[in-house]
Coordinates of N, CA and C in Angstrom, one line a residue:
M18 N 26.8 94.2 24.9 CA 27.9 93.4 25.1 C 28.8 93.9 26.2
R19 N 29.2 93.1 27.1 CA 30.1 93.5 28.2 C 31.4 92.8 28.1
K20 N 32.5 93.5 28.3 CA 33.8 93.0 28.4 C 34.5 93.5 29.7
S21 N 35.0 92.6 30.5 CA 35.5 93.0 31.8 C 36.9 92.4 32.1
N22 N 37.7 93.1 32.8 CA 39.0 92.6 33.3 C 39.0 92.8 34.8
K23 N 39.0 91.8 35.6 CA 39.0 91.9 37.0 C 40.4 92.1 37.6
V24 N 40.5 93.0 38.5 CA 41.8 93.3 39.1 C 41.6 93.4 40.6
K25 N 42.4 92.7 41.4 CA 42.3 92.8 42.8 C 42.9 94.1 43.2
D26 N 42.2 94.9 44.1 CA 42.7 96.1 44.6 C 43.6 95.9 45.7
S27 N 44.4 96.9 46.2 CA 45.3 96.7 47.3 C 44.5 96.3 48.6
D28 N 43.3 96.7 48.7 CA 42.4 96.2 49.8 C 42.0 94.8 49.4
S29 N 42.3 93.9 50.3 CA 42.1 92.5 50.0 C 40.6 92.1 50.0
F30 N 39.7 93.0 50.5 CA 38.3 92.7 50.5 C 37.6 93.4 49.3
K31 N 38.3 94.0 48.4 CA 37.6 94.7 47.3 C 38.2 94.3 46.0
T32 N 37.3 94.0 45.0 CA 37.8 93.8 43.7 C 37.2 94.9 42.8
V33 N 38.1 95.5 42.0 CA 37.6 96.6 41.1 C 37.9 96.1 39.7
Y34 N 36.9 96.3 38.8 CA 37.1 96.0 37.4 C 36.3 97.0 36.5
K35 N 36.7 97.1 35.3 CA 36.1 98.0 34.4 C 35.4 97.2 33.3
E36 N 34.2 97.6 33.0 CA 33.4 96.9 31.9 C 33.2 97.9 30.8
K37 N 33.5 97.4 29.6 CA 33.2 98.1 28.4 C 31.8 97.7 27.9
I38 N 30.9 98.6 27.9 CA 29.5 98.3 27.6 C 29.1 99.0 26.3
H39 N 28.5 98.2 25.5 CA 27.9 98.6 24.2 C 26.4 98.5 24.3
D40 N 25.7 99.6 24.0 CA 24.2 99.5 24.0 C 23.7 100.5 22.9
E41 N 22.4 100.7 22.9 CA 21.8 101.6 21.9 C 22.3 103.1 22.1
K42 N 22.8 103.5 23.2 CA 23.3 104.8 23.5 C 24.7 105.0 23.1
G43 N 25.4 103.9 22.8 CA 26.8 104.0 22.4 C 27.7 103.1 23.3
T44 N 29.0 103.4 23.3 CA 29.9 102.6 24.1 C 30.5 103.4 25.2
Y45 N 30.5 102.8 26.4 CA 31.1 103.5 27.5 C 31.8 102.5 28.5
I46 N 32.6 103.0 29.4 CA 33.3 102.2 30.3 C 32.8 102.4 31.7
S47 N 32.4 101.4 32.4 CA 31.9 101.5 33.7 C 32.8 100.8 34.7
E48 N 33.1 101.4 35.8 CA 34.0 100.8 36.9 C 33.1 100.2 37.9
V49 N 33.3 98.9 38.2 CA 32.5 98.1 39.1 C 33.4 97.8 40.3
Q50 N 32.9 97.9 41.5 CA 33.6 97.6 42.7 C 32.8 96.5 43.5
E51 N 33.4 95.4 43.8 CA 32.7 94.3 44.5 C 33.4 94.2 45.9
F52 N 32.6 94.2 46.9 CA 33.2 94.1 48.3 C 32.8 92.8 48.9
N53 N 33.8 92.1 49.5 CA 33.6 90.8 50.1 C 33.8 91.0 51.6
K54 N 32.9 90.4 52.4 CA 33.1 90.5 53.9 C 34.2 89.6 54.3
P55 N 35.1 90.1 55.2 CA 36.1 89.2 55.8 C 35.5 88.0 56.5
E56 N 36.2 86.9 56.6 CA 35.7 85.7 57.2 C 35.2 85.8 58.6
D57 N 35.8 86.6 59.4 CA 35.4 86.8 60.8 C 34.5 88.0 61.0
Y58 N 33.9 88.6 59.9 CA 33.1 89.8 60.0 C 31.9 89.6 60.9
D59 N 31.1 88.5 60.7 CA 29.9 88.2 61.5 C 30.2 88.0 63.0
K60 N 31.3 87.3 63.3 CA 31.7 87.1 64.7 C 32.0 88.4 65.3
A61 N 32.8 89.3 64.7 CA 33.2 90.6 65.2 C 32.0 91.5 65.4
F62 N 31.1 91.4 64.4 CA 29.9 92.3 64.5 C 29.0 91.9 65.7
K63 N 28.9 90.6 65.9 CA 28.1 90.1 67.1 C 28.7 90.4 68.4
Q64 N 30.1 90.5 68.4 CA 30.8 90.8 69.6 C 30.5 92.3 70.0
Y65 N 30.5 93.2 69.0 CA 30.3 94.6 69.3 C 28.9 95.0 69.4
Y66 N 28.0 94.3 68.7 CA 26.6 94.6 68.7 C 25.8 93.3 69.1
P67 N 25.8 92.9 70.3 CA 25.1 91.7 70.7 C 23.6 91.9 70.6
N68 N 22.9 90.8 70.3 CA 21.4 90.8 70.1 C 20.6 91.1 71.4
D69 N 21.1 90.6 72.5 CA 20.4 90.7 73.7 C 20.7 91.9 74.6
K70 N 21.5 92.8 74.0 CA 21.9 94.0 74.7 C 20.6 95.0 74.9
E71 N 20.4 95.4 76.2 CA 19.3 96.3 76.4 C 19.8 97.7 76.4
I72 N 19.0 98.6 75.9 CA 19.3 100.1 75.9 C 18.7 100.8 77.0

């Protein structure tokens, strides 16, 4: 059984929450971090690392 409370971190691209997990080994709390790419991430990535750039 999992129980979680999601809380937005001060970083707007990260969500941190703790899950209380019950299994055959017992009960423990796990911290989960989810990272979301900013909307303009792909555009910025392509600008700095173009596909057709020769080395």
